[in-house]
Amino acid sequence: MTGLGGGLFCGAVMLLMGLADLLLLDGSLAVYGVLFLPVCALTAVWVRQADLLTAPVVVPIGFAVGLLPVVDGDGGFLGRLLGLVTALATQALWLYAGTLIAGVTALVRRAALGRRAALVRRRAAVRGRASA
């Protein structure tokens, strides 16, 4: 999927995870954080080669989108915004871990693709010498 598709995927899945967490576990932020980690890995694995470096950028956005139903927000919009900022601050470890997972996965995939491309070029060069 494209970088935008990866962002939409991560945001939509995390929103569904947040809603499920709210309904089943009354908004447990620790469970939400644990559920975030595999979504980060899947986002980095499923994004297309040309957009690999967007994965570590879009997963924190997905984390914040999914937090919206989970956070405690009394008092309307400002209360919900304050709850979101507080949850982002207190759950930063999960956010950093997920971003790290997406970044490392994307870098490993990029290195493997570079290695594969170098092997193809090397084989083509050997065939070119053999036919000349």
Coordinates of C-alpha atoms in Angstrom, one line a residue:
M1 CA 0.0 0.0 0.0
T2 CA 1.1 3.6 -0.4
G3 CA 2.3 5.8 2.4
L4 CA -1.1 7.5 2.6
G5 CA -2.8 4.1 2.6
G6 CA -0.4 3.0 5.4
G7 CA -1.5 6.1 7.4
L8 CA -5.2 5.4 6.8
F9 CA -4.7 1.7 7.6
C10 CA -2.9 2.5 10.9
G11 CA -5.3 5.2 11.9
A12 CA -8.4 3.1 11.1
V13 CA -7.1 0.0 12.8
M14 CA -6.0 2.0 15.9
L15 CA -9.4 3.8 16.0
L16 CA -11.1 0.3 16.0
M17 CA -8.7 -0.9 18.6
G18 CA -9.4 2.1 20.8
L19 CA -13.2 1.6 20.4
A20 CA -12.8 -2.1 21.3
D21 CA -10.6 -1.3 24.2
L22 CA -13.2 1.2 25.5
L23 CA -16.1 -1.2 25.1
L24 CA -14.4 -4.3 26.4
L25 CA -11.8 -3.0 29.0
D26 CA -13.2 0.4 29.9
G27 CA -10.3 2.2 28.1
S28 CA -7.2 0.5 29.4
L29 CA -4.2 2.5 28.1
A30 CA -1.8 -0.3 28.7
V31 CA -3.8 -2.7 26.6
Y32 CA -4.1 0.0 23.9
G33 CA -0.3 0.4 23.9
V34 CA 0.3 -3.3 23.5
L35 CA -2.2 -3.5 20.6
F36 CA -0.4 -0.6 19.0
L37 CA 2.9 -2.5 18.5
P38 CA 1.7 -5.2 16.0
V39 CA -0.2 -2.6 14.1
C40 CA 3.1 -0.6 13.7
A41 CA 4.9 -3.8 12.4
L42 CA 2.1 -4.6 10.0
T43 CA 2.1 -1.0 8.7
A44 CA 5.8 -1.1 8.0
V45 CA 5.6 -4.5 6.4
W46 CA 2.7 -3.7 4.1
V47 CA 3.7 -0.3 2.9
R48 CA 5.2 -0.4 -0.7
Q49 CA 8.9 -0.1 -1.3
A50 CA 8.9 3.5 -2.5
D51 CA 7.1 4.7 0.6
L52 CA 9.0 2.7 3.2
L53 CA 10.2 5.7 5.1
T54 CA 6.7 7.0 5.7
A55 CA 5.9 4.1 8.0
P56 CA 7.6 5.6 11.1
V57 CA 5.9 8.9 10.3
V58 CA 2.3 7.7 10.1
V59 CA 2.2 5.3 13.1
P60 CA 2.4 8.1 15.7
I61 CA -0.6 9.8 13.9
G62 CA -2.5 6.5 14.1
F63 CA -1.7 6.2 17.8
A64 CA -3.2 9.6 18.4
V65 CA -6.2 8.9 16.3
G66 CA -6.9 5.7 18.2
L67 CA -6.6 7.4 21.5
L68 CA -9.5 9.7 20.9
P69 CA -12.2 7.2 22.1
V70 CA -10.0 5.9 25.0
V71 CA -9.1 9.2 26.7
D72 CA -11.0 10.6 29.6
G73 CA -12.5 13.9 28.5
D74 CA -14.8 15.7 30.8
G75 CA -16.0 19.2 29.8
G76 CA -16.4 19.1 26.0
F77 CA -13.8 19.7 23.4
L78 CA -11.1 21.2 25.6
G79 CA -11.5 18.5 28.2
R80 CA -11.1 15.8 25.5
L81 CA -8.1 17.7 24.1
L82 CA -6.5 17.9 27.5
G83 CA -7.2 14.1 28.0
L84 CA -5.5 13.4 24.7
V85 CA -2.4 15.4 25.5
T86 CA -2.2 13.8 28.9
A87 CA -2.6 10.3 27.4
L88 CA 0.1 11.0 24.8
A89 CA 2.4 12.2 27.6
T90 CA 1.8 9.3 29.9
Q91 CA 1.9 6.6 27.1
A92 CA 4.9 8.0 25.3
L93 CA 6.8 4.7 25.9
W94 CA 4.3 2.8 23.8
L95 CA 4.4 5.5 21.1
Y96 CA 8.2 5.4 21.0
A97 CA 8.4 1.6 20.9
G98 CA 5.9 1.4 18.1
T99 CA 7.7 4.1 16.1
L100 CA 11.0 2.3 16.7
I101 CA 9.4 -1.0 15.5
A102 CA 8.1 0.6 12.3
G103 CA 11.4 2.4 11.7
V104 CA 13.6 -0.7 12.2
T105 CA 11.3 -2.8 10.1
A106 CA 11.3 -0.2 7.3
L107 CA 15.1 0.1 7.4
V108 CA 15.6 -3.7 7.3
R109 CA 13.2 -4.0 4.4
R110 CA 15.1 -1.1 2.6
A111 CA 18.5 -2.8 3.2
A112 CA 17.2 -6.1 1.9
L113 CA 15.8 -4.4 -1.2
G114 CA 19.1 -2.7 -1.8
R115 CA 21.0 -5.9 -1.4
R116 CA 18.7 -7.7 -3.8
A117 CA 19.1 -4.9 -6.4
A118 CA 22.9 -5.1 -6.1
L119 CA 22.8 -8.9 -6.6
V120 CA 20.7 -8.4 -9.7
R121 CA 23.1 -5.8 -11.1
R122 CA 26.0 -8.1 -10.3
R123 CA 24.4 -11.0 -12.1
A124 CA 23.6 -8.8 -15.1
A125 CA 27.2 -7.6 -15.3
V126 CA 28.5 -11.2 -15.2
R127 CA 26.2 -12.2 -18.0
G128 CA 27.2 -9.2 -20.0
R129 CA 30.9 -10.2 -19.7
A130 CA 30.2 -13.9 -20.5
S131 CA 28.3 -13.0 -23.7
A132 CA 30.9 -10.5 -25.0

